[in-house]
Amino acid sequence: MDDLLVQLRAGLPPEALITDPDVMASYARDMAGFCEAGAPAAVVLPRTVEQVQHVMRTATALRVPVVPQGARTGLSGAANATDGCVVLSLVRMDRILEISAVDRVAVVEPGVINAVLSRAVAEKGLYYPPDPSSWETCTIGGNIGTAAGGLCCVKYGVTAEYVLGLDVVLADGRLLRTGRRTAKGVAGYDLTRLFVGSEGTLGIVVGAVLGLKPAPPRQLVLAAEFPSAAAACDAVCEIMARGHAPSLLELMDRTTLRAVNKLAHMGLPETTEALLLAAFDTPDPAADLAAVGELCTAAGAVSVVPADDAAESELLLQARRMSLTALEAVKSATMIDDVCVPRSKLGAMLEGTAVIAEKYDLVVGVCAHAGDGNTHPVVCFDHLDEDESRRARESFDEIMALGLELGGTITGEHGVGVLKREWLARELGPVGLELQRAVKVAFDPLGLLNPGKVF
Amino acid sequence: MDDLLVQLRAGLPPEALITDPDVMASYARDMAGFCEAGAPAAVVLPRTVEQVQHVMRTATALRVPVVPQGARTGLSGAANATDGCVVLSLVRMDRILEISAVDRVAVVEPGVINAVLSRAVAEKGLYYPPDPSSWETCTIGGNIGTAAGGLCCVKYGVTAEYVLGLDVVLADGRLLRTGRRTAKGVAGYDLTRLFVGSEGTLGIVVGAVLGLKPAPPRQLVLAAEFPSAAAACDAVCEIMARGHAPSLLELMDRTTLRAVNKLAHMGLPETTEALLLAAFDTPDPAADLAAVGELCTAAGAVSVVPADDAAESELLLQARRMSLTALEAVKSATMIDDVCVPRSKLGAMLEGTAVIAEKYDLVVGVCAHAGDGNTHPVVCFDHLDEDESRRARESFDEIMALGLELGGTITGEHGVGVLKREWLARELGPVGLELQRAVKVAFDPLGLLNPGKVF
C-alpha cells in the first residue's frame, strides 16, 4: 500500500492525489442502488495524458486494480470502487480542444461535461445529440464508457454513433490512438467502437474525436393522452411504420405522471394511463405534429395537445426529464431497469411489466424512450422492508427475463456494471461470453481495469 | 488434400462443392488489380448455416485456410484465394428473411445482392442507404466484410451504421450471435461492429439484422462547373460548414469527365476542371439546391445547373457511377486509391495528387465523395510498360502517404485486403497493430480465416 502511494506520488503533482479516507469515500460509488462498492487505496485526479500513463504503469507494476470514473452519474455501478483500487477520476481533464464546423467534429478531453460541450457546439451552429437525463452533470468520458443514450436517440442514435476516434491509455500505460477524424475510415478493426460501452474494462479514454451534426431547427412537442398503454404503443408503432422521424417519442405511465406532479406540481393529467410526447425538429414541425396527432387520435388518444411554442415544449420535456427523480421520491428506494425491446413488442413489454408489478404487489412506474422500444421500469420499494426489498429484486429480474423473451436486451443505454452481470451472461450465451472475455484478455491480460464489472 | 475433399463431401450436398480447376480458377480473385491470388483446393457454395459450420469444423480439424467470398467486387484483394485454401462463397445464401416497417429492420442472409434488398425494402416504403458503385451485383455479406460506403454516406453514413446484429460462424465452427434487433442495446462489448470491416478474418457472417430508414423523398441533383479543383473544394467546405445536409456531394475532375464522355458520350463539360454534383432528398430539394447553388457561385463556379427532374438527376448520377469504369478504359490498367482526409483538407489532397501525377508523368483521374473528403485517385497506366508500372505503384504509395500526412486514412471504404497491408501498419502504428493482432488471435487462434489479408 505504502509502495503504491510512494510510486503514484513520484509522477503526480500533490493536488492530483487524494488519500484522505473521508474524501475517498465520496468517490466510492455511482448512482446505482444495491451495488457493492469497496474502499479505494487512492483517488487520482490527473490533468494530463502523461499522468494517466503514470498511474497505469504504476498499477501494472504493482498489480493494483484501477477504476476509472467520470461524474459518477451511472446507474449500474460500473464506476464503483473495489477494495484497494486506485480510483482514476477523469473530471479534471475537461478541455474542449477543437470544434470544427467544416469537418463537423469536436476534439475533447474525457472530463468535459456533456452540457458544456453541447452549448459550445451550439454556439457554432452545430449539434452534439447524445442527451442522457444527467446531461447537465455527466461527462463525455462517462458517456463513452457506458455508450449513453437519451431522448434524442430515436432520431439521432446513441453516443457510439458520434465517437469517431479515441486516445486510450492501455492497462500497461501505453497510449493507443484509434479511429479517425475523417468522415469515413475502414483501416483495420473498429477498436474505437469496441471501447465505447466497455465501461472502463479495456482502457482509459483520455481523448475523443466526436462527430457533430448541423444544428436542427428548434423542436416542437405534442402531448397525447391515452386510455391504455397498449393504445399508446399502437400509436408509437404506427408513427414509426409510416416513416415519421420524430426527434423524440417518449412515454410516461400514470404512476410516473403522478410522481412528477407530486414533485413539481406540473399539472400533468393524472387520470390518463399513458402520456405520449412526440417532437419534431423538421423545417415544418407543426405539420409533422398534426400528422402524428391524427395517428394518435386514430389509435385511441383522448386528448392531443400540440405545444404552442418552444417554452411550452420545454416544459413538457422537463416533466419527462424529471421522471426518474420523481419516481425515486415515491418510496425510500428504487431499482431502475433499462430493458429495450423491438419497437413492435413495446406493448407486450408494458403489459407484462404491469402484470409483474401486480404479481409482486409493488409500485412500478414506467417511463420509456418509446420510439426506441427502450423502457425504464422503476421498481419503487421500502428498502427497510425486507420482504418488499426481496420482491423488488425478484420483479427486477423478471422484467429483464421478459425483455429477453420478447427479443430484447437487458440494457438499452445504462450498461451492465455490477447490477446486471449475471444477466449479461444470460443474454450473450456461453459462446458470446467466451469471446467477450477473450477480447478483455487481449486488452487487459492482468485483469486490472475495472475488475468485477460487466462480466 | 484428398482428406479435405472427403471430409467436406461428408457434410455437403454434391452441388455445393466445386473441385474442377477451371471453375475454381474463376473464384480466385476479386476486382483488385496487382494483388497476388493462389489456387484453391476447393470451392464451397453452402446454402445453410450448418453447411458453413461443417466447412469451418473441417478446416479447423485439418488446419486448412478458408477464404470467404461474396460477389468478388472488392477492390483490395481481400477475397483473393490463397494456395490450397477452401473458398467459401456465400452467394447462394441469398434469402431476405424478414422486412419490418415497424421495427425498421431487415433480416437477411449474407448472399443477398445489395440492389435486391434495396428494392425489396423500397417496396415497403423503407430505405437501405449503403450504395457502393457495385450495388447491382455486390452482396450484403461483402458489404459487411468491407464496411462498404457509397454515394449516400455524406448524409446516411456507411454500412457499419446499418448492421445491428450478426450471426457469425467462428473459425472452429461454433455459431455466435452478436448485437440485437432492437433500436438500442449496450450489453457487453460491441462485437458486431468488430466484424464489420474485418474482411473475413474474424468469422463467417451467415446472417444479419440491418437497420432501415424511412424512404426519403426522391432526390434532385445540381451540377456545378468549377475552374479549379481548389474552388470546388472551397464550395464543398462552405456547403458543409453552413449546415446543409446533401444526400450526395460528389466531385469529378477533368480527366474523369473526359473518360466518361469517351465511354458513354454523356456530353459532360470537358473544359471544366472539376464538376461538383450535389443532391438533396429533403421535403423541398429545389430550395436547398438553390441555396447550395449560390454557395457554388460564390466559390467561383462558372456554371450552376439544377436538374429539372428526376430523370435528369439520374443521368448525372449515372455519369458519376461510371467514373471508375470509364477511367479503367483510359489505359490498359489502373490502380484505384481510396484515401479519405478531413473535409477541410480535401483541396490540399487534390492539389497534392495533381503534383504527384505530374512528378511521375502519369494520368491520374480523381473522382471523390467530396462531402466526406473521400477521394478515389485512379492511376492509369500501361501494365506492359515496366517503367510506367513502377511509376504507377510509386505514385499510388505517395498518394497514401499524402493522405496520412493530411490527417487522413489510407482507406475510406474499400478496405485493406492484400493491396494496402503495408500501409495499414503505417497508419495504425506499432501499438495499434499489436492490439489488432491480439483481437485476431482471440477470434482465430489458428490463423485459418483469410490469412495474409489486412495484416
PDB file of N, CA, C and O in Angstrom, chain A residues 43-90:
ATOM      1  N   VAL A  43      -7.274   7.972  -4.633  1.00  0.00           N
ATOM      2  CA  VAL A  43      -8.055   8.584  -5.711  1.00  0.00           C
ATOM      3  C   VAL A  43      -7.122   9.537  -6.444  1.00  0.00           C
ATOM      4  O   VAL A  43      -6.475  10.383  -5.820  1.00  0.00           O
ATOM      5  N   VAL A  44      -7.034   9.361  -7.758  1.00  0.00           N
ATOM      6  CA  VAL A  44      -6.157  10.224  -8.554  1.00  0.00           C
ATOM      7  C   VAL A  44      -6.999  11.056  -9.501  1.00  0.00           C
ATOM      8  O   VAL A  44      -7.912  10.538 -10.155  1.00  0.00           O
ATOM      9  N   LEU A  45      -6.685  12.344  -9.561  1.00  0.00           N
ATOM     10  CA  LEU A  45      -7.392  13.264 -10.459  1.00  0.00           C
ATOM     11  C   LEU A  45      -6.388  13.889 -11.421  1.00  0.00           C
ATOM     12  O   LEU A  45      -5.916  15.014 -11.211  1.00  0.00           O
ATOM     13  N   PRO A  46      -6.029  13.178 -12.471  1.00  0.00           N
ATOM     14  CA  PRO A  46      -4.988  13.654 -13.383  1.00  0.00           C
ATOM     15  C   PRO A  46      -5.484  14.805 -14.258  1.00  0.00           C
ATOM     16  O   PRO A  46      -6.681  14.965 -14.462  1.00  0.00           O
ATOM     17  N   ARG A  47      -4.530  15.594 -14.748  1.00  0.00           N
ATOM     18  CA  ARG A  47      -4.851  16.648 -15.710  1.00  0.00           C
ATOM     19  C   ARG A  47      -4.244  16.389 -17.079  1.00  0.00           C
ATOM     20  O   ARG A  47      -4.551  17.077 -18.039  1.00  0.00           O
ATOM     21  N   THR A  48      -3.343  15.411 -17.157  1.00  0.00           N
ATOM     22  CA  THR A  48      -2.653  15.171 -18.430  1.00  0.00           C
ATOM     23  C   THR A  48      -2.644  13.678 -18.771  1.00  0.00           C
ATOM     24  O   THR A  48      -2.786  12.821 -17.890  1.00  0.00           O
ATOM     25  N   VAL A  49      -2.431  13.424 -20.051  1.00  0.00           N
ATOM     26  CA  VAL A  49      -2.314  12.041 -20.527  1.00  0.00           C
ATOM     27  C   VAL A  49      -1.129  11.357 -19.842  1.00  0.00           C
ATOM     28  O   VAL A  49      -1.219  10.187 -19.456  1.00  0.00           O
ATOM     29  N   GLU A  50      -0.040  12.098 -19.680  1.00  0.00           N
ATOM     30  CA  GLU A  50       1.155  11.527 -19.066  1.00  0.00           C
ATOM     31  C   GLU A  50       0.861  11.063 -17.634  1.00  0.00           C
ATOM     32  O   GLU A  50       1.354  10.028 -17.195  1.00  0.00           O
ATOM     33  N   GLN A  51       0.062  11.848 -16.923  1.00  0.00           N
ATOM     34  CA  GLN A  51      -0.277  11.451 -15.547  1.00  0.00           C
ATOM     35  C   GLN A  51      -1.114  10.167 -15.548  1.00  0.00           C
ATOM     36  O   GLN A  51      -0.932   9.288 -14.700  1.00  0.00           O
ATOM     37  N   VAL A  52      -2.018  10.056 -16.504  1.00  0.00           N
ATOM     38  CA  VAL A  52      -2.807   8.816 -16.603  1.00  0.00           C
ATOM     39  C   VAL A  52      -1.878   7.644 -16.912  1.00  0.00           C
ATOM     40  O   VAL A  52      -2.005   6.558 -16.322  1.00  0.00           O
ATOM     41  N   GLN A  53      -0.925   7.887 -17.812  1.00  0.00           N
ATOM     42  CA  GLN A  53       0.018   6.807 -18.145  1.00  0.00           C
ATOM     43  C   GLN A  53       0.835   6.407 -16.912  1.00  0.00           C
ATOM     44  O   GLN A  53       1.085   5.220 -16.697  1.00  0.00           O
ATOM     45  N   HIS A  54       1.214   7.390 -16.130  1.00  0.00           N
ATOM     46  CA  HIS A  54       1.972   7.083 -14.906  1.00  0.00           C
ATOM     47  C   HIS A  54       1.135   6.211 -13.956  1.00  0.00           C
ATOM     48  O   HIS A  54       1.653   5.232 -13.376  1.00  0.00           O
ATOM     49  N   VAL A  55      -0.124   6.558 -13.812  1.00  0.00           N
ATOM     50  CA  VAL A  55      -0.997   5.756 -12.941  1.00  0.00           C
ATOM     51  C   VAL A  55      -1.089   4.324 -13.447  1.00  0.00           C
ATOM     52  O   VAL A  55      -0.969   3.359 -12.674  1.00  0.00           O
ATOM     53  N   MET A  56      -1.268   4.161 -14.735  1.00  0.00           N
ATOM     54  CA  MET A  56      -1.443   2.799 -15.267  1.00  0.00           C
ATOM     55  C   MET A  56      -0.132   2.003 -15.207  1.00  0.00           C
ATOM     56  O   MET A  56      -0.156   0.807 -14.928  1.00  0.00           O
ATOM     57  N   ARG A  57       0.988   2.683 -15.443  1.00  0.00           N
ATOM     58  CA  ARG A  57       2.276   1.970 -15.315  1.00  0.00           C
ATOM     59  C   ARG A  57       2.486   1.503 -13.875  1.00  0.00           C
ATOM     60  O   ARG A  57       2.906   0.374 -13.627  1.00  0.00           O
ATOM     61  N   THR A  58       2.153   2.393 -12.953  1.00  0.00           N
ATOM     62  CA  THR A  58       2.289   2.045 -11.538  1.00  0.00           C
ATOM     63  C   THR A  58       1.361   0.889 -11.166  1.00  0.00           C
ATOM     64  O   THR A  58       1.764  -0.069 -10.503  1.00  0.00           O
ATOM     65  N   ALA A  59       0.127   0.987 -11.614  1.00  0.00           N
ATOM     66  CA  ALA A  59      -0.853  -0.053 -11.292  1.00  0.00           C
ATOM     67  C   ALA A  59      -0.417  -1.401 -11.858  1.00  0.00           C
ATOM     68  O   ALA A  59      -0.536  -2.441 -11.196  1.00  0.00           O
ATOM     69  N   THR A  60       0.119  -1.373 -13.081  1.00  0.00           N
ATOM     70  CA  THR A  60       0.573  -2.625 -13.688  1.00  0.00           C
ATOM     71  C   THR A  60       1.782  -3.180 -12.930  1.00  0.00           C
ATOM     72  O   THR A  60       1.848  -4.386 -12.650  1.00  0.00           O
ATOM     73  N   ALA A  61       2.710  -2.290 -12.581  1.00  0.00           N
ATOM     74  CA  ALA A  61       3.910  -2.746 -11.867  1.00  0.00           C
ATOM     75  C   ALA A  61       3.537  -3.394 -10.538  1.00  0.00           C
ATOM     76  O   ALA A  61       4.129  -4.396 -10.134  1.00  0.00           O
ATOM     77  N   LEU A  62       2.532  -2.808  -9.868  1.00  0.00           N
ATOM     78  CA  LEU A  62       2.183  -3.296  -8.529  1.00  0.00           C
ATOM     79  C   LEU A  62       0.949  -4.192  -8.517  1.00  0.00           C
ATOM     80  O   LEU A  62       0.493  -4.627  -7.450  1.00  0.00           O
ATOM     81  N   ARG A  63       0.397  -4.435  -9.718  1.00  0.00           N
ATOM     82  CA  ARG A  63      -0.799  -5.289  -9.834  1.00  0.00           C
ATOM     83  C   ARG A  63      -1.971  -4.754  -9.004  1.00  0.00           C
ATOM     84  O   ARG A  63      -2.640  -5.516  -8.285  1.00  0.00           O
ATOM     85  N   VAL A  64      -2.187  -3.457  -9.088  1.00  0.00           N
ATOM     86  CA  VAL A  64      -3.288  -2.825  -8.359  1.00  0.00           C
ATOM     87  C   VAL A  64      -4.422  -2.514  -9.336  1.00  0.00           C
ATOM     88  O   VAL A  64      -4.185  -1.951 -10.406  1.00  0.00           O
ATOM     89  N   PRO A  65      -5.648  -2.888  -9.002  1.00  0.00           N
ATOM     90  CA  PRO A  65      -6.764  -2.593  -9.904  1.00  0.00           C
ATOM     91  C   PRO A  65      -7.051  -1.090  -9.995  1.00  0.00           C
ATOM     92  O   PRO A  65      -6.812  -0.348  -9.037  1.00  0.00           O
ATOM     93  N   VAL A  66      -7.560  -0.669 -11.143  1.00  0.00           N
ATOM     94  CA  VAL A  66      -7.873   0.742 -11.388  1.00  0.00           C
ATOM     95  C   VAL A  66      -9.331   0.855 -11.825  1.00  0.00           C
ATOM     96  O   VAL A  66      -9.784   0.134 -12.717  1.00  0.00           O
ATOM     97  N   VAL A  67     -10.062   1.776 -11.171  1.00  0.00           N
ATOM     98  CA  VAL A  67     -11.465   2.006 -11.522  1.00  0.00           C
ATOM     99  C   VAL A  67     -11.601   3.418 -12.100  1.00  0.00           C
ATOM    100  O   VAL A  67     -11.485   4.400 -11.371  1.00  0.00           O
ATOM    101  N   PRO A  68     -11.800   3.540 -13.405  1.00  0.00           N
ATOM    102  CA  PRO A  68     -11.956   4.864 -13.994  1.00  0.00           C
ATOM    103  C   PRO A  68     -13.349   5.439 -13.703  1.00  0.00           C
ATOM    104  O   PRO A  68     -14.321   4.691 -13.603  1.00  0.00           O
ATOM    105  N   GLN A  69     -13.397   6.762 -13.531  1.00  0.00           N
ATOM    106  CA  GLN A  69     -14.670   7.417 -13.221  1.00  0.00           C
ATOM    107  C   GLN A  69     -14.833   8.710 -14.000  1.00  0.00           C
ATOM    108  O   GLN A  69     -13.871   9.420 -14.260  1.00  0.00           O
ATOM    109  N   GLY A  70     -16.085   8.988 -14.342  1.00  0.00           N
ATOM    110  CA  GLY A  70     -16.435  10.318 -14.823  1.00  0.00           C
ATOM    111  C   GLY A  70     -17.150  11.039 -13.696  1.00  0.00           C
ATOM    112  O   GLY A  70     -16.630  11.140 -12.589  1.00  0.00           O
ATOM    113  N   ALA A  71     -18.390  11.463 -13.939  1.00  0.00           N
ATOM    114  CA  ALA A  71     -19.135  12.215 -12.918  1.00  0.00           C
ATOM    115  C   ALA A  71     -19.908  11.297 -11.968  1.00  0.00           C
ATOM    116  O   ALA A  71     -20.635  11.766 -11.109  1.00  0.00           O
ATOM    117  N   ARG A  72     -19.768  10.007 -12.150  1.00  0.00           N
ATOM    118  CA  ARG A  72     -20.447   9.007 -11.308  1.00  0.00           C
ATOM    119  C   ARG A  72     -21.973   9.184 -11.314  1.00  0.00           C
ATOM    120  O   ARG A  72     -22.627   9.040 -10.286  1.00  0.00           O
ATOM    121  N   THR A  73     -22.513   9.490 -12.488  1.00  0.00           N
ATOM    122  CA  THR A  73     -23.967   9.563 -12.631  1.00  0.00           C
ATOM    123  C   THR A  73     -24.531   8.253 -13.183  1.00  0.00           C
ATOM    124  O   THR A  73     -25.724   8.155 -13.431  1.00  0.00           O
ATOM    125  N   GLY A  74     -23.665   7.271 -13.375  1.00  0.00           N
ATOM    126  CA  GLY A  74     -24.085   5.992 -13.940  1.00  0.00           C
ATOM    127  C   GLY A  74     -25.106   5.281 -13.072  1.00  0.00           C
ATOM    128  O   GLY A  74     -25.217   5.536 -11.869  1.00  0.00           O
ATOM    129  N   LEU A  75     -25.853   4.365 -13.675  1.00  0.00           N
ATOM    130  CA  LEU A  75     -26.960   3.711 -12.992  1.00  0.00           C
ATOM    131  C   LEU A  75     -26.784   2.207 -12.881  1.00  0.00           C
ATOM    132  O   LEU A  75     -27.736   1.473 -12.658  1.00  0.00           O
ATOM    133  N   SER A  76     -25.540   1.729 -13.054  1.00  0.00           N
ATOM    134  CA  SER A  76     -25.347   0.282 -12.975  1.00  0.00           C
ATOM    135  C   SER A  76     -24.148  -0.114 -12.113  1.00  0.00           C
ATOM    136  O   SER A  76     -23.766  -1.274 -12.093  1.00  0.00           O
ATOM    137  N   GLY A  77     -23.541   0.839 -11.417  1.00  0.00           N
ATOM    138  CA  GLY A  77     -22.429   0.508 -10.534  1.00  0.00           C
ATOM    139  C   GLY A  77     -21.102   0.306 -11.224  1.00  0.00           C
ATOM    140  O   GLY A  77     -20.131  -0.140 -10.602  1.00  0.00           O
ATOM    141  N   ALA A  78     -21.025   0.647 -12.514  1.00  0.00           N
ATOM    142  CA  ALA A  78     -19.783   0.433 -13.260  1.00  0.00           C
ATOM    143  C   ALA A  78     -18.638   1.279 -12.724  1.00  0.00           C
ATOM    144  O   ALA A  78     -17.474   0.926 -12.888  1.00  0.00           O
ATOM    145  N   ALA A  79     -18.955   2.390 -12.066  1.00  0.00           N
ATOM    146  CA  ALA A  79     -17.896   3.264 -11.560  1.00  0.00           C
ATOM    147  C   ALA A  79     -17.613   3.028 -10.077  1.00  0.00           C
ATOM    148  O   ALA A  79     -16.823   3.751  -9.472  1.00  0.00           O
ATOM    149  N   ASN A  80     -18.219   2.023  -9.497  1.00  0.00           N
ATOM    150  CA  ASN A  80     -17.995   1.760  -8.073  1.00  0.00           C
ATOM    151  C   ASN A  80     -16.568   1.276  -7.807  1.00  0.00           C
ATOM    152  O   ASN A  80     -16.027   0.460  -8.560  1.00  0.00           O
ATOM    153  N   ALA A  81     -16.009   1.781  -6.709  1.00  0.00           N
ATOM    154  CA  ALA A  81     -14.660   1.372  -6.321  1.00  0.00           C
ATOM    155  C   ALA A  81     -14.648  -0.080  -5.850  1.00  0.00           C
ATOM    156  O   ALA A  81     -15.680  -0.620  -5.423  1.00  0.00           O
ATOM    157  N   THR A  82     -13.480  -0.705  -5.959  1.00  0.00           N
ATOM    158  CA  THR A  82     -13.278  -2.012  -5.336  1.00  0.00           C
ATOM    159  C   THR A  82     -12.217  -1.824  -4.246  1.00  0.00           C
ATOM    160  O   THR A  82     -11.412  -0.890  -4.314  1.00  0.00           O
ATOM    161  N   ASP A  83     -12.204  -2.689  -3.291  1.00  0.00           N
ATOM    162  CA  ASP A  83     -11.272  -2.541  -2.167  1.00  0.00           C
ATOM    163  C   ASP A  83      -9.826  -2.478  -2.653  1.00  0.00           C
ATOM    164  O   ASP A  83      -9.385  -3.334  -3.425  1.00  0.00           O
ATOM    165  N   GLY A  84      -9.128  -1.454  -2.205  1.00  0.00           N
ATOM    166  CA  GLY A  84      -7.706  -1.338  -2.513  1.00  0.00           C
ATOM    167  C   GLY A  84      -7.384  -0.833  -3.901  1.00  0.00           C
ATOM    168  O   GLY A  84      -6.217  -0.806  -4.311  1.00  0.00           O
ATOM    169  N   CYS A  85      -8.387  -0.411  -4.634  1.00  0.00           N
ATOM    170  CA  CYS A  85      -8.145   0.035  -6.011  1.00  0.00           C
ATOM    171  C   CYS A  85      -7.649   1.471  -6.043  1.00  0.00           C
ATOM    172  O   CYS A  85      -7.704   2.197  -5.055  1.00  0.00           O
ATOM    173  N   VAL A  86      -7.140   1.874  -7.196  1.00  0.00           N
ATOM    174  CA  VAL A  86      -6.938   3.288  -7.490  1.00  0.00           C
ATOM    175  C   VAL A  86      -8.165   3.764  -8.259  1.00  0.00           C
ATOM    176  O   VAL A  86      -8.482   3.222  -9.321  1.00  0.00           O
ATOM    177  N   VAL A  87      -8.867   4.752  -7.682  1.00  0.00           N
ATOM    178  CA  VAL A  87      -9.926   5.401  -8.449  1.00  0.00           C
ATOM    179  C   VAL A  87      -9.269   6.458  -9.325  1.00  0.00           C
ATOM    180  O   VAL A  87      -8.515   7.301  -8.839  1.00  0.00           O
ATOM    181  N   LEU A  88      -9.548   6.365 -10.617  1.00  0.00           N
ATOM    182  CA  LEU A  88      -8.954   7.298 -11.577  1.00  0.00           C
ATOM    183  C   LEU A  88     -10.069   8.171 -12.123  1.00  0.00           C
ATOM    184  O   LEU A  88     -10.813   7.751 -13.017  1.00  0.00           O
ATOM    185  N   SER A  89     -10.191   9.359 -11.539  1.00  0.00           N
ATOM    186  CA  SER A  89     -11.277  10.251 -11.941  1.00  0.00           C
ATOM    187  C   SER A  89     -10.786  11.202 -13.031  1.00  0.00           C
ATOM    188  O   SER A  89      -9.810  11.925 -12.835  1.00  0.00           O
ATOM    189  N   LEU A  90     -11.476  11.211 -14.156  1.00  0.00           N
ATOM    190  CA  LEU A  90     -11.010  12.000 -15.302  1.00  0.00           C
ATOM    191  C   LEU A  90     -11.645  13.385 -15.364  1.00  0.00           C
ATOM    192  O   LEU A  90     -11.483  14.088 -16.367  1.00  0.00           O
TER     193      LEU A  90
END
